[in-house]
Coordinates of N, CA, C and O in Angstrom, one line a residue:
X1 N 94.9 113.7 95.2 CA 95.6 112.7 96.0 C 96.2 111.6 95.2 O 97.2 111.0 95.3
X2 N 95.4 111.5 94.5 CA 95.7 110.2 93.7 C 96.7 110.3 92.5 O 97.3 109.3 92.0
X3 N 96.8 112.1 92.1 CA 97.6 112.1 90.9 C 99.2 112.3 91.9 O 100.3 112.3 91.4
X4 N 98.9 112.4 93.2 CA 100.1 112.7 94.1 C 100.7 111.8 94.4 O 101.9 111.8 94.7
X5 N 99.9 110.5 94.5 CA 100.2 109.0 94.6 C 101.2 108.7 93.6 O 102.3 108.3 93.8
X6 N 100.4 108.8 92.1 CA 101.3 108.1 91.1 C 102.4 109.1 91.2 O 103.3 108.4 91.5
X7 N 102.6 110.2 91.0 CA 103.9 110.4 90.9 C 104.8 110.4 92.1 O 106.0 110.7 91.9
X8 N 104.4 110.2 93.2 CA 105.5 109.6 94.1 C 106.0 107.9 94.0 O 107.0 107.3 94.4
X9 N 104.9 107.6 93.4 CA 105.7 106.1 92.9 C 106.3 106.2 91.6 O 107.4 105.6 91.5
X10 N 105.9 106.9 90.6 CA 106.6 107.2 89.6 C 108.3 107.8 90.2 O 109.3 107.3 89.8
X11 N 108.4 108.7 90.9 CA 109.7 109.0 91.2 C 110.7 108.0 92.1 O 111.9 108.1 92.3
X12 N 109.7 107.1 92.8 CA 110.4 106.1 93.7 C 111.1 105.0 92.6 O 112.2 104.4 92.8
X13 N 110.4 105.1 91.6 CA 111.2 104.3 90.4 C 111.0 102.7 90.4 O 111.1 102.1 89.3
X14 N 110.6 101.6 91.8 CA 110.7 100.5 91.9 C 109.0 99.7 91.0 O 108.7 98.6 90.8
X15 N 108.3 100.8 90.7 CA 107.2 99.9 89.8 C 106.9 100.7 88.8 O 107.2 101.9 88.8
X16 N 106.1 100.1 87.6 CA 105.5 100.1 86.4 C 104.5 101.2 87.0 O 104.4 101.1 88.2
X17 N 104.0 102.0 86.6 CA 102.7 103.3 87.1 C 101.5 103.7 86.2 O 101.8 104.6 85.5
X18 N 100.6 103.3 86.1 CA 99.3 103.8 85.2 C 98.4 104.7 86.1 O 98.0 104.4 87.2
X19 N 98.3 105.8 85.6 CA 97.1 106.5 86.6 C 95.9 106.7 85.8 O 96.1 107.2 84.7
X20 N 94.9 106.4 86.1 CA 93.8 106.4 85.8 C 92.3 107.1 86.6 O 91.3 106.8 87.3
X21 N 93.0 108.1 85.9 CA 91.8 109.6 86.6 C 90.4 109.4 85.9 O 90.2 109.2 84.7
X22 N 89.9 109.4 86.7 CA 88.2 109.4 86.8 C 87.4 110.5 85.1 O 86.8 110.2 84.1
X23 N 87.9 111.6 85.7 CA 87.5 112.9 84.4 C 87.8 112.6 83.0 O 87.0 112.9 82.1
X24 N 89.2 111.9 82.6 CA 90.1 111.8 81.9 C 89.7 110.6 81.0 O 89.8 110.7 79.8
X25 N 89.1 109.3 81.9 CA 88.5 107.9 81.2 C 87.5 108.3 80.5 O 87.4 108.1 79.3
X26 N 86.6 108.9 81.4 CA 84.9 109.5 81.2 C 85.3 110.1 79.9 O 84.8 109.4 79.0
X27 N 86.0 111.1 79.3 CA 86.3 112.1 78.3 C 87.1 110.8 77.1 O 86.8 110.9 75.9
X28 N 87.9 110.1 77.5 CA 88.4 109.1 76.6 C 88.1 107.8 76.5 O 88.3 107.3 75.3
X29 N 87.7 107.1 77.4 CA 87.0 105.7 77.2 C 85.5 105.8 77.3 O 84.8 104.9 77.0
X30 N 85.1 106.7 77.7 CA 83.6 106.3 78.1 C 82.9 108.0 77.6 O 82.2 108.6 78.3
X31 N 83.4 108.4 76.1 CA 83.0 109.4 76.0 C 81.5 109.0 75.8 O 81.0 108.0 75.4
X32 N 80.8 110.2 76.1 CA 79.1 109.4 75.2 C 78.1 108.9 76.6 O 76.9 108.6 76.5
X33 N 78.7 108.9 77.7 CA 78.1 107.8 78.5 C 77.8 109.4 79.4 O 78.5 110.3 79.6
X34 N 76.3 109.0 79.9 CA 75.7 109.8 80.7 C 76.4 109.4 82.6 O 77.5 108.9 82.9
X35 N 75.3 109.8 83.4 CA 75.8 109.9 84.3 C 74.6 109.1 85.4 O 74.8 109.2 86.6
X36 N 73.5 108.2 84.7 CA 72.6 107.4 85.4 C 73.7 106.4 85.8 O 74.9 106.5 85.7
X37 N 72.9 105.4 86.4 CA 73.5 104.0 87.2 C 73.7 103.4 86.3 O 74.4 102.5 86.8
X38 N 73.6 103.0 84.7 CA 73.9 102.4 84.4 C 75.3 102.5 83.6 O 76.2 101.7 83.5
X39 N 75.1 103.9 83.1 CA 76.1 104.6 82.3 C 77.4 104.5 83.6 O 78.5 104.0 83.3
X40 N 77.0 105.0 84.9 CA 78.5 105.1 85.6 C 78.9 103.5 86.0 O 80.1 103.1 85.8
X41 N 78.1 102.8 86.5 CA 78.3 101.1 86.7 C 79.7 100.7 85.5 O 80.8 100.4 85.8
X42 N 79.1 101.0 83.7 CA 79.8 100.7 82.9 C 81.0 101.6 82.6 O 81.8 101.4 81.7
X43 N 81.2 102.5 83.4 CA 82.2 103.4 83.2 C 83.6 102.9 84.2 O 84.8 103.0 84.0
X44 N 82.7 102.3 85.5 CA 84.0 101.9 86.7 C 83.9 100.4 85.8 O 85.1 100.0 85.7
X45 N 83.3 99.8 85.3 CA 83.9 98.5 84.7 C 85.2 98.8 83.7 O 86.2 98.1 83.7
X46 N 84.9 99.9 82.9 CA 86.3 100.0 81.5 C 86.8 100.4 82.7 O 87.7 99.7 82.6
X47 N 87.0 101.1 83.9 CA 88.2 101.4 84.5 C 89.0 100.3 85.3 O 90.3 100.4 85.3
X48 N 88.3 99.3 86.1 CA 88.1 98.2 86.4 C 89.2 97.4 85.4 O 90.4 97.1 85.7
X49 N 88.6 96.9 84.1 CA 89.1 96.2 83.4 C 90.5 96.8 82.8 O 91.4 96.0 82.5
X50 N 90.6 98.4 82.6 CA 92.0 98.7 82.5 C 93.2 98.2 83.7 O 94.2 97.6 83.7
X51 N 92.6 98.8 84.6 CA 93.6 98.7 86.0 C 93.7 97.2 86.0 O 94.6 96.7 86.7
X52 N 93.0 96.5 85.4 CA 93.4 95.1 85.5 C 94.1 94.5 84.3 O 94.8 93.8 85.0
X53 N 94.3 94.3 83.4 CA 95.1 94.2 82.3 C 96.6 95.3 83.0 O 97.7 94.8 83.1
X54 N 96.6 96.1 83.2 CA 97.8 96.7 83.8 C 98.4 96.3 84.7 O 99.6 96.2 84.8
X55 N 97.6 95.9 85.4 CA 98.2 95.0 86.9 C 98.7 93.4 86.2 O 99.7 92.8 86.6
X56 N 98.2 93.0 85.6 CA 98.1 91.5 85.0 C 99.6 91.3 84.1 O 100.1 90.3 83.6
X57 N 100.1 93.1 84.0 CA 101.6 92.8 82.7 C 101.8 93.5 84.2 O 101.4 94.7 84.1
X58 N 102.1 93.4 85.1 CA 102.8 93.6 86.2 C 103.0 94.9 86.4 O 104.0 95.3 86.9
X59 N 102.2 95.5 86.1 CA 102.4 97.3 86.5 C 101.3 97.6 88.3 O 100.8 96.8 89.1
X60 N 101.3 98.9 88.3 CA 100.6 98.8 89.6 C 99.5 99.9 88.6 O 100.1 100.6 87.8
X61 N 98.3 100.1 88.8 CA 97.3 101.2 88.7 C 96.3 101.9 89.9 O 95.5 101.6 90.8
X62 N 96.9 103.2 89.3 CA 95.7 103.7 90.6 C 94.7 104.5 89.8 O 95.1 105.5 89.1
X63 N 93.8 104.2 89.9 CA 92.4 104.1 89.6 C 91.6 105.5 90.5 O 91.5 105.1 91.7
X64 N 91.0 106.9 90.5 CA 90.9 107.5 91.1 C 89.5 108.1 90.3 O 89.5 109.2 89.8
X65 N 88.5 107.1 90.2 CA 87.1 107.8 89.5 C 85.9 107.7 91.0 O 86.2 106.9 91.9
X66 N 84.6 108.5 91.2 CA 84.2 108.0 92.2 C 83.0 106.9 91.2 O 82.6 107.0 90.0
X67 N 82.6 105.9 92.4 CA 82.1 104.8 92.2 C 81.2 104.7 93.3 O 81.6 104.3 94.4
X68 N 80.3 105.0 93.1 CA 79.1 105.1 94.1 C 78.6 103.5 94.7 O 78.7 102.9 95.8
X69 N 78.3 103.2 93.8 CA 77.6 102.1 94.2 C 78.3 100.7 94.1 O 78.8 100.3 93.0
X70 N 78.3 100.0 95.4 CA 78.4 98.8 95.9 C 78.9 97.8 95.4 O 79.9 97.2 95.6
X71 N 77.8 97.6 94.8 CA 77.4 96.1 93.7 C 78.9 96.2 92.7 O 79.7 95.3 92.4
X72 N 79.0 97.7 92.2 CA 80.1 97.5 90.7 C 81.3 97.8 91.4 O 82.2 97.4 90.6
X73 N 81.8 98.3 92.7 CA 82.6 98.2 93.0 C 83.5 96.6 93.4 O 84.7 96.4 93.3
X74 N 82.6 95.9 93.7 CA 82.1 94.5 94.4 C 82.6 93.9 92.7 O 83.5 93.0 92.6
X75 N 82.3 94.3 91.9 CA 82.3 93.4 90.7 C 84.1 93.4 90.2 O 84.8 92.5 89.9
X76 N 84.4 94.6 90.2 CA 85.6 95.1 89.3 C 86.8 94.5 90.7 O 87.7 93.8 90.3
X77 N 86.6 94.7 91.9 CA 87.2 93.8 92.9 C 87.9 92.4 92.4 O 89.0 92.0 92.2
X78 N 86.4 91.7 92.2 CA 86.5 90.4 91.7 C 87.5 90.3 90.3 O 88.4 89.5 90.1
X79 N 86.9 91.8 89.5 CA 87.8 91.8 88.4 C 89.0 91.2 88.3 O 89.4 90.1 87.8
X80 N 89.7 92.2 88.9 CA 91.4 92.8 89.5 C 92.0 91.3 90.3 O 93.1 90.7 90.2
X81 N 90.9 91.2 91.3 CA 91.6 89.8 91.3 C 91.6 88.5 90.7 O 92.4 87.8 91.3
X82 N 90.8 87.9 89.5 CA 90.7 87.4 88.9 C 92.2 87.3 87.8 O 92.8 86.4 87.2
X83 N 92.3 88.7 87.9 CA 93.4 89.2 87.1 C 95.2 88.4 87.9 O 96.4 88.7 87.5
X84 N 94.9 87.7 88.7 CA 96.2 87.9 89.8 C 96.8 89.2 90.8 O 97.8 89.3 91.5
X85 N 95.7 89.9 90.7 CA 96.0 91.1 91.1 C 95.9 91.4 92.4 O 95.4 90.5 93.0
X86 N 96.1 92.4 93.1 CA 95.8 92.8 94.7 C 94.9 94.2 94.1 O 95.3 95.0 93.2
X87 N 93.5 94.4 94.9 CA 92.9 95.3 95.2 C 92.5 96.1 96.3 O 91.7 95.8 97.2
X88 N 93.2 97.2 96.2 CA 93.2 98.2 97.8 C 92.2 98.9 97.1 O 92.4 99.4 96.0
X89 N 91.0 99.1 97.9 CA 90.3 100.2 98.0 C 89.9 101.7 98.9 O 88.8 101.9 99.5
X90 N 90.5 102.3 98.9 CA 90.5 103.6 99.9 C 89.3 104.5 99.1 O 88.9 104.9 98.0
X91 N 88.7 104.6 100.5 CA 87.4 105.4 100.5 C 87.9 106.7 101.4 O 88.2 106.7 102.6
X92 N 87.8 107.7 100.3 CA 88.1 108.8 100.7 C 86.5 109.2 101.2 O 85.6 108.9 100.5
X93 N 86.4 109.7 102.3 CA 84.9 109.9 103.0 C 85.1 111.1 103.5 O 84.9 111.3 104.6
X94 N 85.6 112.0 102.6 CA 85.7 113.7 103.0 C 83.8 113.9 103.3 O 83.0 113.2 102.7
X95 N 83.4 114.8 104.2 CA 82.1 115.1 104.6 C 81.2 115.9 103.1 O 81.7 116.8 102.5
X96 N 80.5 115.5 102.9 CA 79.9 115.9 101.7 C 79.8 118.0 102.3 O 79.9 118.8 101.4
X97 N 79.6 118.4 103.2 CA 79.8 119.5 103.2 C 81.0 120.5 102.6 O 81.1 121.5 101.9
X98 N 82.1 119.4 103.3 CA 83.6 119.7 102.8 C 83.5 119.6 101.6 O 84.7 119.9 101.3
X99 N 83.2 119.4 100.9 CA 83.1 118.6 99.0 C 82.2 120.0 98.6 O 82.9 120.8 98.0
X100 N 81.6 120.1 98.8 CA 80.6 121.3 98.1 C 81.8 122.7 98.5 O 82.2 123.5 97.6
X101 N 82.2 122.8 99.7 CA 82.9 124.1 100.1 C 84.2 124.0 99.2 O 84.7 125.0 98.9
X102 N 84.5 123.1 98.9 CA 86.0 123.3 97.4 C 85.2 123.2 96.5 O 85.3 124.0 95.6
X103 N 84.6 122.7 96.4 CA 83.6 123.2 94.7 C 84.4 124.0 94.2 O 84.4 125.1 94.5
X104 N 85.4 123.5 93.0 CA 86.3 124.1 92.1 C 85.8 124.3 90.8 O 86.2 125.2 90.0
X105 N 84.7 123.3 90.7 CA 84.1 123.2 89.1 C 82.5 123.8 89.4 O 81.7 123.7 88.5
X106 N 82.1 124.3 90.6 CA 80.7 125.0 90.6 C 80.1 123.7 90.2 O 78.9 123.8 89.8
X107 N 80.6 122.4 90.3 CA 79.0 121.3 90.0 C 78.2 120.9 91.2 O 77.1 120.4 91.0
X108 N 78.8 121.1 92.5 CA 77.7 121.0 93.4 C 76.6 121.9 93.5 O 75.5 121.6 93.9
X109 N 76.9 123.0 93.2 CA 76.4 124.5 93.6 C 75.3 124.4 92.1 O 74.3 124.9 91.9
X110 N 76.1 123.5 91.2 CA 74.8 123.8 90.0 C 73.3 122.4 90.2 O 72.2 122.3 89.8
X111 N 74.2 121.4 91.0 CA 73.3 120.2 91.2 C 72.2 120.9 92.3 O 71.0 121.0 92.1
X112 N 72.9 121.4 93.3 CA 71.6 121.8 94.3 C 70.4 122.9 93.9 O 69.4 123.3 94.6
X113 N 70.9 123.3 92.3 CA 69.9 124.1 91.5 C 69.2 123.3 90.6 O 68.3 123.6 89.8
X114 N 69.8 122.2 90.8 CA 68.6 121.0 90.1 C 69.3 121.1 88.7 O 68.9 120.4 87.7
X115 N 70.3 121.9 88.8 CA 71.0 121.7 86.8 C 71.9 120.4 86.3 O 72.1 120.2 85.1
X116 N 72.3 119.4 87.5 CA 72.7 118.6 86.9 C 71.9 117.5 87.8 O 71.5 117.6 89.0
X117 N 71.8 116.6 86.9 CA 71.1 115.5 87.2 C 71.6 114.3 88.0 O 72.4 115.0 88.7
X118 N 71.7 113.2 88.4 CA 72.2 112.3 89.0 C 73.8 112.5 89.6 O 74.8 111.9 89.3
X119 N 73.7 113.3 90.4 CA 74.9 114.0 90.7 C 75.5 113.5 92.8 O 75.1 113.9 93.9
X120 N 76.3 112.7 92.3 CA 76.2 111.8 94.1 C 76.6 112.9 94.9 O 77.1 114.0 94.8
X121 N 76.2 112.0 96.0 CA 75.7 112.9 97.3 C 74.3 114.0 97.2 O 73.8 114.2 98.3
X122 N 73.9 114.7 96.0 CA 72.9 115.1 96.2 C 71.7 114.8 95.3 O 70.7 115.5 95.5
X123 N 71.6 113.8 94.3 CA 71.0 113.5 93.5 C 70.3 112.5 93.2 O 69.2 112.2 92.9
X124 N 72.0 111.5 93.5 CA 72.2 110.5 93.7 C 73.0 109.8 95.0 O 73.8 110.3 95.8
X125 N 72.5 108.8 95.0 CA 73.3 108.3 96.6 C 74.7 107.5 96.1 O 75.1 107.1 95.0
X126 N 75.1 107.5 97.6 CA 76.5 107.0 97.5 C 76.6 106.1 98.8 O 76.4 106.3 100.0
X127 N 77.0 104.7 97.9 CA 77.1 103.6 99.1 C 78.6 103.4 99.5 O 79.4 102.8 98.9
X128 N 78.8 104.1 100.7 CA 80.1 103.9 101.7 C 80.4 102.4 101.5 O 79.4 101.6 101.4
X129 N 81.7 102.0 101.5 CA 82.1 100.9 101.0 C 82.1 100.6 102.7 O 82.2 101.4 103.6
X130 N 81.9 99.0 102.8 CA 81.9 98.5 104.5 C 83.6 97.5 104.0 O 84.2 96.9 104.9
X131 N 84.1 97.4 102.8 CA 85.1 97.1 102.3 C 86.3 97.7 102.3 O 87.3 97.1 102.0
X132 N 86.2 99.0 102.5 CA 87.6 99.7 102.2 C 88.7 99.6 103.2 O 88.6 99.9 104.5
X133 N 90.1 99.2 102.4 CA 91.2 98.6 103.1 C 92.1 100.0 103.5 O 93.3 99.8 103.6
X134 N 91.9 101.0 103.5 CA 91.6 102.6 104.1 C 90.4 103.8 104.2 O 90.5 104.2 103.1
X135 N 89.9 104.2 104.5 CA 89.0 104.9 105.2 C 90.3 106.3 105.7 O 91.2 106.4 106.6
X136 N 89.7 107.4 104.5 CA 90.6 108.9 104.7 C 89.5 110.1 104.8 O 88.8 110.4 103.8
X137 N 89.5 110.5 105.7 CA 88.7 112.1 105.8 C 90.0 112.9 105.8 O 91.1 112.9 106.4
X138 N 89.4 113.9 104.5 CA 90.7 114.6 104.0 C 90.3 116.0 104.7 O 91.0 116.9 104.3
X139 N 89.5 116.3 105.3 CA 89.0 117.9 106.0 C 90.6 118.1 107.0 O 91.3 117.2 107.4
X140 N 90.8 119.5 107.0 CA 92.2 119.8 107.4 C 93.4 118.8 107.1 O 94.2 118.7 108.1
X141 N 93.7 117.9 106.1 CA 94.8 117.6 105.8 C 94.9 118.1 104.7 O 94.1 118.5 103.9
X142 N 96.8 118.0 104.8 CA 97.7 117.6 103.8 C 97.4 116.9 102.7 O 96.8 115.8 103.0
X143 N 97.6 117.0 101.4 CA 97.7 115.7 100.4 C 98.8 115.1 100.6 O 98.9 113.9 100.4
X144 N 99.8 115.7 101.1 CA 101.4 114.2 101.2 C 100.6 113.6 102.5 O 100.8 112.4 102.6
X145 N 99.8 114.1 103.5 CA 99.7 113.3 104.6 C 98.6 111.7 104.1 O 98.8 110.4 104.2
X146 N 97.8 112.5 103.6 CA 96.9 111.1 102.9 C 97.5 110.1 102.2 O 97.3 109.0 102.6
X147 N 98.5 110.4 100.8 CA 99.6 110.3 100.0 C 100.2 109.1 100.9 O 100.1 107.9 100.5
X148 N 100.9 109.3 102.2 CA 101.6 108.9 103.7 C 100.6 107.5 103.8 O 100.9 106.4 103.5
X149 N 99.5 108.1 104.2 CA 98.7 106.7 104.6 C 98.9 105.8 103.1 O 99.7 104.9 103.0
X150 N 98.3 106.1 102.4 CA 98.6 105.3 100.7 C 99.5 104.5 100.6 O 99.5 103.3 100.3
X151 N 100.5 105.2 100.9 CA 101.7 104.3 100.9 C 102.0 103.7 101.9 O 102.6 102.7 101.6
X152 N 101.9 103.7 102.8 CA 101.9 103.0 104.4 C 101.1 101.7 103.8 O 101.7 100.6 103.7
X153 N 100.2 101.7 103.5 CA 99.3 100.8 102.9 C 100.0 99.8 101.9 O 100.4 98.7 102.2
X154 N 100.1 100.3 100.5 CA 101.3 99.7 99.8 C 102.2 99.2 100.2 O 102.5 98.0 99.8
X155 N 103.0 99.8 101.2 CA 104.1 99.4 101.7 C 103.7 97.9 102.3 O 104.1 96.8 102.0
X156 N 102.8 98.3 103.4 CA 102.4 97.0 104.1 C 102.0 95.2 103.7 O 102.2 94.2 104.4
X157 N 101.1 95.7 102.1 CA 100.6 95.0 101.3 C 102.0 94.3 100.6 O 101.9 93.2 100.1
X158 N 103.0 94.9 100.5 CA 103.7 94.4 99.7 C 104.1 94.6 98.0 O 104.4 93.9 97.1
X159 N 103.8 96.4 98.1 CA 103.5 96.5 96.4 C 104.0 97.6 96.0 O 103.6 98.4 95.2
X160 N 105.1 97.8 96.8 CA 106.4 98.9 96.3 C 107.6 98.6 95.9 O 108.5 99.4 95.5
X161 N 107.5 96.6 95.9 CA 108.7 96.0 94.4 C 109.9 95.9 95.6 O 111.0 95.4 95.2
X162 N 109.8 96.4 97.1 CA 111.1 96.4 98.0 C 110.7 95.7 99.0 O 109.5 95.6 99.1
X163 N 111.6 95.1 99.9 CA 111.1 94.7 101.2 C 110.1 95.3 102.2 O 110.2 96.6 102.4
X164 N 109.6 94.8 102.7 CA 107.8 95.6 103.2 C 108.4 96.6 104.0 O 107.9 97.8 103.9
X165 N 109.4 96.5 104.8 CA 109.8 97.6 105.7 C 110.2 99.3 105.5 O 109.9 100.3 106.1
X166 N 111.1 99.1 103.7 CA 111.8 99.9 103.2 C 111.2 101.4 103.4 O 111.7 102.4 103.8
X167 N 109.8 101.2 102.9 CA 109.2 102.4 103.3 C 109.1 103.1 104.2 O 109.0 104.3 104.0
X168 N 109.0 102.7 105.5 CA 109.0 103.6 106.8 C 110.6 104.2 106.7 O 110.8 105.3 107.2
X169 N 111.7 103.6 106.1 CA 113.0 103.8 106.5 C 113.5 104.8 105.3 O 114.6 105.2 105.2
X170 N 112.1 105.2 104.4 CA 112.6 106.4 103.7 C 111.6 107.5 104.3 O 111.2 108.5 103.6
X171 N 111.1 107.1 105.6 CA 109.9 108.0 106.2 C 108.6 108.6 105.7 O 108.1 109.8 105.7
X172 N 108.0 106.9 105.1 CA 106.7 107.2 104.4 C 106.2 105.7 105.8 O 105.8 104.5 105.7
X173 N 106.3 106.5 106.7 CA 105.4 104.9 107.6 C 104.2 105.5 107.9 O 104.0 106.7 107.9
X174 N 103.3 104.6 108.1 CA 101.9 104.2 108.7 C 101.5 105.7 109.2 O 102.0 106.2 110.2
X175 N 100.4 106.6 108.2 CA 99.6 107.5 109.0 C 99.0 108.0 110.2 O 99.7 108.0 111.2
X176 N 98.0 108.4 110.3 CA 97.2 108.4 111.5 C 96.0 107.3 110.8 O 95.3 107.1 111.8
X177 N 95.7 106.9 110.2 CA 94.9 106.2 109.1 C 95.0 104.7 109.4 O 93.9 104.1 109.5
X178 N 96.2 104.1 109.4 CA 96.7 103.1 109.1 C 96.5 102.2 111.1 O 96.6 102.7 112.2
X179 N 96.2 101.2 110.8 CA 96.3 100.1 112.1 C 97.5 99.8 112.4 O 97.8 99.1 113.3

C-alpha cells in the first residue's frame, strides 16, 4: 500500500517523494539490530528522524515499517513535528488472522513454531494506536481503494502542493475510511 502511495504521488508530480519501507531501513540503516523492544523502538526512531529531515527540506515521506509500541510512536510524532512537519498516522488494523493467511514470507507460520522470537501479534504485542488520523482494514480490499483513502487524507490535510479540493476532481475523493 504504501509503495502504491509513493508512486502515485511520484507520478502526480506536485511533491518531493521519499519512501521509506520498513524491510529496506532494517537491511540499511538498522542492519545489526535485533528484533526486542529496544532494538525495534531504535529502529522506528532512524526512521522517524529520516522522514523528518525529509519533510524539514520540504519533501513529503512515507514511512511504512510496523511500530508496535505506543510510547516510540508518540516520540517520532513529536519528532516530525518538531521538524515543522505534519504527521498522519494510518493504522492499517488488517485482523491478525488476515496477516498470517497472506503469509508470503512463512514468518508467521515459523513464529507460531516458536522459530522466531519477538514476532508482533504473536510474540510480541502490538499497541493499536488510539491516535491514528486513519484506521484501514484491508480484508477484501483493493490497494488503489486504501491508496483512495491515503490520499483523501493528504488531500484534506493539505499535502498534495494543490488546492485541497483538486484531488476529488481527479477522482481520488474521500474513501469509505475517511469522515
Amino acid at each position: 500500500m504504501a509503495k502504491a502511495l509513493a508512486e502515485r504521488l511520484l507520478d502526480d508530480g506536485r511533491r518531493e517523494v521519499t519512501m521509506l519501507d520498513g524491510d529496506e531501513v532494517r537491511r540499511l540503516l538498522s542492519h545489526g539490530l535485533g528484533f526486542g523492544r529496544a532494538d525495534r523502538d531504535l529502529n522506528i526512531r532512524r526512521i522517524g528522524y529520516v522522514a523528518a529531515e525529509v519533510s524539514r527540506h520540504g519533501g513529503l515521506a512515507v514511512a511504512a515499517p510496523i511500530a508496535p509500541f505506543d510510547a516510540v510512536r508518540k516520540e517520532v510524532r513529536a519528532l516530525v513535528e518538531d521538524a515543522g512537519a505534519d504527521f498522519l498516522l494510518v493504522h492499517v488494523a488488517t485482523p491478525l488472522e488476515e496477516c498470517e493467511r497472506r503469509d508470503r514470507k512463512g514468518l508467521y507460520a515459523k513464529a507460531r513454531r516458536g522459530e522466531v522470537a519477538d514476532f508482533t501479534g504473536i510474540s510480541s504485542p502490538y499497541e493499536a494506536p488510539a491516535d491514528a488520523d486513519l484506521v484501514v482494514d484491508t480484508t477484501g480490499r483493493a490497494v488503489e481503494d486504501v491508496v483512495d483513502a491515503v490520499w483523501a487524507l493528504l488531500a484534506a490535510r493539505g499535502h498534495l502542493g494543490g488546492p485541497r479540493d483538486e484531488p476529488a476532481a481527479q477522482g481520488y475523493g474521500p474513501g469509505p475510511d475517511m469522515p
